PDB file of C-alpha atoms in Angstrom:
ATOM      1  CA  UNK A   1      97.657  71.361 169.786  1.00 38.00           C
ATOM      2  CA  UNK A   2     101.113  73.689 168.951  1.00 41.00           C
ATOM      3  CA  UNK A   3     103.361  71.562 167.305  1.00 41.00           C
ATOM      4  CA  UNK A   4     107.081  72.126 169.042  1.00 42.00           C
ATOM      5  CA  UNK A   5     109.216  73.791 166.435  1.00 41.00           C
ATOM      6  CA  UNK A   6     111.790  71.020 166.375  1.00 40.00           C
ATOM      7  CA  UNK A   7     108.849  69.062 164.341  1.00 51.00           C
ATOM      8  CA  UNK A   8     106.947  71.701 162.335  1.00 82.00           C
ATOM      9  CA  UNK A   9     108.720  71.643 159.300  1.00 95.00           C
ATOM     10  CA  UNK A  10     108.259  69.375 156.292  1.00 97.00           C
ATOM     11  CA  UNK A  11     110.737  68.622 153.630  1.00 98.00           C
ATOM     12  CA  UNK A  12     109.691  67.716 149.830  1.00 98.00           C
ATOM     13  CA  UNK A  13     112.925  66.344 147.958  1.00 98.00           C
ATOM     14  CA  UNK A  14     112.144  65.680 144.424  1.00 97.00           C
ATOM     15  CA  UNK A  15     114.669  63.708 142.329  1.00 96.00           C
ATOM     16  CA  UNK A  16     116.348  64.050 139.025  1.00 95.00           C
ATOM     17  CA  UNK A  17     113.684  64.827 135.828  1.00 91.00           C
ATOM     18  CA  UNK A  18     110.817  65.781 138.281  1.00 94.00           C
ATOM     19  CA  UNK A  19     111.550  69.096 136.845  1.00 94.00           C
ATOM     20  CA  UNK A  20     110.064  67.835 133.780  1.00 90.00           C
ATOM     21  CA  UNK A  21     106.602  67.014 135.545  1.00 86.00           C
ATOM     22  CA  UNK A  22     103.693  68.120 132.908  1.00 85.00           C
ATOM     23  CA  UNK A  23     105.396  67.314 129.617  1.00 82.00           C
ATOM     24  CA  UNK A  24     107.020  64.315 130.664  1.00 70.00           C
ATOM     25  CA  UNK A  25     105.948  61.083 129.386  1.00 68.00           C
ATOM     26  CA  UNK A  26     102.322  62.083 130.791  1.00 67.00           C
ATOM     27  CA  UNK A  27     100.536  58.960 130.322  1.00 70.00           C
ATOM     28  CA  UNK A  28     103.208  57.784 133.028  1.00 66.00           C
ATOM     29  CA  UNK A  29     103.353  60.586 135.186  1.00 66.00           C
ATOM     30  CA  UNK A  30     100.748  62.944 134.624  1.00 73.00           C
ATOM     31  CA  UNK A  31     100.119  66.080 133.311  1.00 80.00           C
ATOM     32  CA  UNK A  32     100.648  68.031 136.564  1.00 89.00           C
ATOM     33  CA  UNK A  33     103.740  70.710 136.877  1.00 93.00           C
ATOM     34  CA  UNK A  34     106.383  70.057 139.715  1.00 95.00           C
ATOM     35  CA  UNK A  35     105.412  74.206 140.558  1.00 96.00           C
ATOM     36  CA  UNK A  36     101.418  72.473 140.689  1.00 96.00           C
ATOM     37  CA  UNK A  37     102.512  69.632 142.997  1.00 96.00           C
ATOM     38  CA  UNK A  38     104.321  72.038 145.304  1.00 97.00           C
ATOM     39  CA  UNK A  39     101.846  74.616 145.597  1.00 97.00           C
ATOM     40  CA  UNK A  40      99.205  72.147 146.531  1.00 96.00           C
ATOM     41  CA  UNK A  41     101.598  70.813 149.364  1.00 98.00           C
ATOM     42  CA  UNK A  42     102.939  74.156 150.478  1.00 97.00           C
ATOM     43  CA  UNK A  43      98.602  75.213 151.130  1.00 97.00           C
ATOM     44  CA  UNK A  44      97.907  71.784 152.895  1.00 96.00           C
ATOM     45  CA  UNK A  45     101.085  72.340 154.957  1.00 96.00           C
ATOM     46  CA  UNK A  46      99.812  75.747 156.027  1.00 95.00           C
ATOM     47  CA  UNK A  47      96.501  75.255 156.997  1.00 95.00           C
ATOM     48  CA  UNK A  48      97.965  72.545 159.173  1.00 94.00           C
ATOM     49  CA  UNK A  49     100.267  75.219 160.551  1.00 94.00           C
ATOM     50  CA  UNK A  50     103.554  73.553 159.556  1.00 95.00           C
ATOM     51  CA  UNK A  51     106.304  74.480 157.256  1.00 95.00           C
ATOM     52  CA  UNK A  52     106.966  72.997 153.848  1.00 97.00           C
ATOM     53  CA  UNK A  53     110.264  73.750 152.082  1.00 97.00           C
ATOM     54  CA  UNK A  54     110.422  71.662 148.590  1.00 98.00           C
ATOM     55  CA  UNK A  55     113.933  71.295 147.005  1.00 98.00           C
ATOM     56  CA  UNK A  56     114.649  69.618 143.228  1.00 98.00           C
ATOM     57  CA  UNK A  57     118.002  68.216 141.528  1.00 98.00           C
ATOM     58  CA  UNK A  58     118.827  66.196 139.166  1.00 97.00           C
ATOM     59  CA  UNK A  59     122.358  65.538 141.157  1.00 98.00           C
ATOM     60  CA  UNK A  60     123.039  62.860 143.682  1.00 98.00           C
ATOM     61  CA  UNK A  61     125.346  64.999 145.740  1.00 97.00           C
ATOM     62  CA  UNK A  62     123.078  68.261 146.356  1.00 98.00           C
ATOM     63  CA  UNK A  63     120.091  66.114 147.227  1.00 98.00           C
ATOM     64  CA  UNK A  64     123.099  64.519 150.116  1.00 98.00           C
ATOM     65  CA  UNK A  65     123.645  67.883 150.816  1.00 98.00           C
ATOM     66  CA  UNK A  66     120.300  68.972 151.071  1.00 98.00           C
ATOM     67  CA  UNK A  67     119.410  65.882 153.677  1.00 98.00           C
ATOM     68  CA  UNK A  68     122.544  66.893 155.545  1.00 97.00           C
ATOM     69  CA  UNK A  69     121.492  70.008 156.491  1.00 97.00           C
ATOM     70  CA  UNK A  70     117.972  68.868 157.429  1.00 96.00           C
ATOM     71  CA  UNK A  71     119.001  67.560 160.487  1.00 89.00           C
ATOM     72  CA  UNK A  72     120.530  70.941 161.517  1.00 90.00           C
ATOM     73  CA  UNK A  73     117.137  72.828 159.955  1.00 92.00           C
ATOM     74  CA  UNK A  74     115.069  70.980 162.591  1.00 87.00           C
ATOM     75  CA  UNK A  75     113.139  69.201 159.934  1.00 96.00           C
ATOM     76  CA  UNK A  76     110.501  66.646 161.492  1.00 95.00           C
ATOM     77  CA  UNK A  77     110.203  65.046 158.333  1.00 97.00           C
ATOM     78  CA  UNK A  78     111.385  64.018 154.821  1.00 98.00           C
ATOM     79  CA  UNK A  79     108.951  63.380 151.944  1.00 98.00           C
ATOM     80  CA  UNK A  80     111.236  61.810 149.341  1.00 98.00           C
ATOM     81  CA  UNK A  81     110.765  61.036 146.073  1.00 96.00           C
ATOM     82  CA  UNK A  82     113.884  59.562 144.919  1.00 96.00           C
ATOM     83  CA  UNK A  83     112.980  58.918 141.009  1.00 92.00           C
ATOM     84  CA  UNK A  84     115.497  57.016 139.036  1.00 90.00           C
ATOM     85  CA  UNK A  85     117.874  57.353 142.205  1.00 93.00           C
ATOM     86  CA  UNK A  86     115.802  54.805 144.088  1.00 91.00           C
ATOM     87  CA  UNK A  87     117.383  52.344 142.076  1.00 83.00           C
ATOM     88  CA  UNK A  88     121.053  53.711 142.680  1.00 87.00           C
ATOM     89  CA  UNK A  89     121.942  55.736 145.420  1.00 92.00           C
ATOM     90  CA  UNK A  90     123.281  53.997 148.187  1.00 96.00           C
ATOM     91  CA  UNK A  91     124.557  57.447 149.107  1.00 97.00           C
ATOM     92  CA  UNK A  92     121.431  59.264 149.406  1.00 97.00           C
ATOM     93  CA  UNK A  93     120.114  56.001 151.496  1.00 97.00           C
ATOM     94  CA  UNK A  94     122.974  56.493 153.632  1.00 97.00           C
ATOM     95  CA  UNK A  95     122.432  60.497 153.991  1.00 97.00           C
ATOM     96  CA  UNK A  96     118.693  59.518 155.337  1.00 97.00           C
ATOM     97  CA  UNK A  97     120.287  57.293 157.572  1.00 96.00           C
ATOM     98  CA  UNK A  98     122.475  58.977 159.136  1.00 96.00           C
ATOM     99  CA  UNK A  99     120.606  61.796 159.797  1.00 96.00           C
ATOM    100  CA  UNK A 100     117.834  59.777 161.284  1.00 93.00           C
ATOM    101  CA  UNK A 101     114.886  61.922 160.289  1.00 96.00           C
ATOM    102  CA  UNK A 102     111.835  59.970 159.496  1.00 97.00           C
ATOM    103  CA  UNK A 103     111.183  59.900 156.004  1.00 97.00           C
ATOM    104  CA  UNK A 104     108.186  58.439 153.463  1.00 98.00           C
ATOM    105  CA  UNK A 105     109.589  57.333 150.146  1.00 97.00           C
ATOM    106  CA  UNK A 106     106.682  58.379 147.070  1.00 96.00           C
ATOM    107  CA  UNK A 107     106.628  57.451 143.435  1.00 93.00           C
ATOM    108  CA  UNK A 108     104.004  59.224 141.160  1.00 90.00           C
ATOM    109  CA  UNK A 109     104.021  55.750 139.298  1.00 81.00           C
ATOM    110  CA  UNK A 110     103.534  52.673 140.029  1.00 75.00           C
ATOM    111  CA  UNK A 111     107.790  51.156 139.652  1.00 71.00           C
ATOM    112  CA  UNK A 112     106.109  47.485 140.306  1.00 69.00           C
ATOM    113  CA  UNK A 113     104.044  47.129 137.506  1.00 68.00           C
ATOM    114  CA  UNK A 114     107.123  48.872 135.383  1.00 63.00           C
ATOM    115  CA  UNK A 115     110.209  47.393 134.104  1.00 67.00           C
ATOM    116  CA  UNK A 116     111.876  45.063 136.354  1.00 73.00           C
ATOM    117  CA  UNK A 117     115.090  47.507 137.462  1.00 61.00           C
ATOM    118  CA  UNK A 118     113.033  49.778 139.170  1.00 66.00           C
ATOM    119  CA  UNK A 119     111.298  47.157 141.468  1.00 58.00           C
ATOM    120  CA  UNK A 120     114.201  47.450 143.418  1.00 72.00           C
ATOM    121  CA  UNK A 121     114.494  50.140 145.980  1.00 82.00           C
ATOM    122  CA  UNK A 122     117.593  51.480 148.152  1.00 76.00           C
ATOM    123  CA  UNK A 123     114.851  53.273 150.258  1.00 91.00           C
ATOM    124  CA  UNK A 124     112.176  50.918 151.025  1.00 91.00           C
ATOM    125  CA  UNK A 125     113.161  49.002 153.465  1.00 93.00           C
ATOM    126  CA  UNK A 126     114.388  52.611 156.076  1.00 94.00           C
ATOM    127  CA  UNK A 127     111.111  54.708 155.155  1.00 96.00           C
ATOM    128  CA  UNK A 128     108.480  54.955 157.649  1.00 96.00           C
ATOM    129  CA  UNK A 129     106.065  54.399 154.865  1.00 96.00           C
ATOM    130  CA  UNK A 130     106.337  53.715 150.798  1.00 96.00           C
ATOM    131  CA  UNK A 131     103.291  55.516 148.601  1.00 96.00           C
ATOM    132  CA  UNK A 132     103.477  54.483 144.820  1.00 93.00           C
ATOM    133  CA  UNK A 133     100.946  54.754 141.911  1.00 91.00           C
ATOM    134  CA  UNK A 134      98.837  57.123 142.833  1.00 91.00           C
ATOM    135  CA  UNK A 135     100.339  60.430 140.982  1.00 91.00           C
ATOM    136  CA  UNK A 136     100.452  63.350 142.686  1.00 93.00           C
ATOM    137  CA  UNK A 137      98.130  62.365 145.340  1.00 95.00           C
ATOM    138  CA  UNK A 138     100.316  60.115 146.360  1.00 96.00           C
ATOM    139  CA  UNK A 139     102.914  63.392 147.881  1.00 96.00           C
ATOM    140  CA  UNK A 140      99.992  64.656 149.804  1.00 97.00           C
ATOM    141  CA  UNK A 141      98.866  61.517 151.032  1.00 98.00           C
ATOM    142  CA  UNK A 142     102.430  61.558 152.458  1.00 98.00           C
ATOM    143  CA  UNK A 143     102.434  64.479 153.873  1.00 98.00           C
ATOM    144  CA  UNK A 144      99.659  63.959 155.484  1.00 97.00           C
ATOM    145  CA  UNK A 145     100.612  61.085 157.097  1.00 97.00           C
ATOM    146  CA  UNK A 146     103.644  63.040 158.042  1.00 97.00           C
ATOM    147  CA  UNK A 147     101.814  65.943 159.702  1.00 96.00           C
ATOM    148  CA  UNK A 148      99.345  63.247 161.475  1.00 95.00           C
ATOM    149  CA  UNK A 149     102.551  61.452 163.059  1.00 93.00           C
ATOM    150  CA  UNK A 150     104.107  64.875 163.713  1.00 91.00           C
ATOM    151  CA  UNK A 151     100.828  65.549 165.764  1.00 82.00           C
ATOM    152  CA  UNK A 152     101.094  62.824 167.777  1.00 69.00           C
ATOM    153  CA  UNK A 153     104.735  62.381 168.651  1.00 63.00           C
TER     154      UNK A 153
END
């Protein structure tokens, strides 16, 4: 099946300190690099025939920016991992919203068996679907639940 090119793009947003993937607190996220986790998406996106474009910041307002402009890029869906932001952006909730593309919310770690802030989420309760705990798996088990819906819409 050709996927219509209004849904055969993918976009990765990774939140503020994902950067620091590999030496950051490891035993809680793993020793895997952000350039690892993308590069691992970007050849599972490919052999499916889709396109992956993965985007990083640490600031609120370019990641708003960034799901602005999805809507006009055609983007069929969002794979979203909002770090500490999950707990705080009502703004980046809203950008998602408004722009109505279908989005699945992953955490490399498990926020409900972590401190009690971060068992709330602004995202939850809009995503299509909500992955958490299983490290890095956890963004390709998104997207492939994102390229299986793509399929069959």
């Amino acid at each position: 099946m050709v996927l219509s090119a209004i849904k055969s793009s993918v976009l990765i947003i990774h939140g503020p300190n994902l950067n620091l993937l590999g030496t950051r607190e490891p035993g809680v996220y793993g020793d895997a690099t952000l350039a690892q986790i993308n590069d691992r998406l970007a050849g599972l996106a490919d052999a499916a025939g889709v396109s992956l474009q993965a985007f990083q910041s640490n600031h609120e307002g370019a990641i708003v920016d960034r799901i602005h402009e999805a809507k006009a890029a055609q983007i069929g869906y969002i794979v979203i991992n909002p770090a500490a932001f999950t707990h705080t952006s009502v703004a980046i909730r809203d950008a998602l919203a408004a722009v109505a593309v279908p989005f699945i919310e992953v955490h490399l770690s498990n926020v409900h068996r972590r401190e009690p802030f971060r068992h709330h989420s602004y995202f939850s309760d809009v995503a299509e679907a909500v992955i958490a705990g299983m490290g890095p798996y956890g963004y390709e088990a998104a997207l492939g639940y994102a390229l299986a819906r793509m399929n069959t819409n």
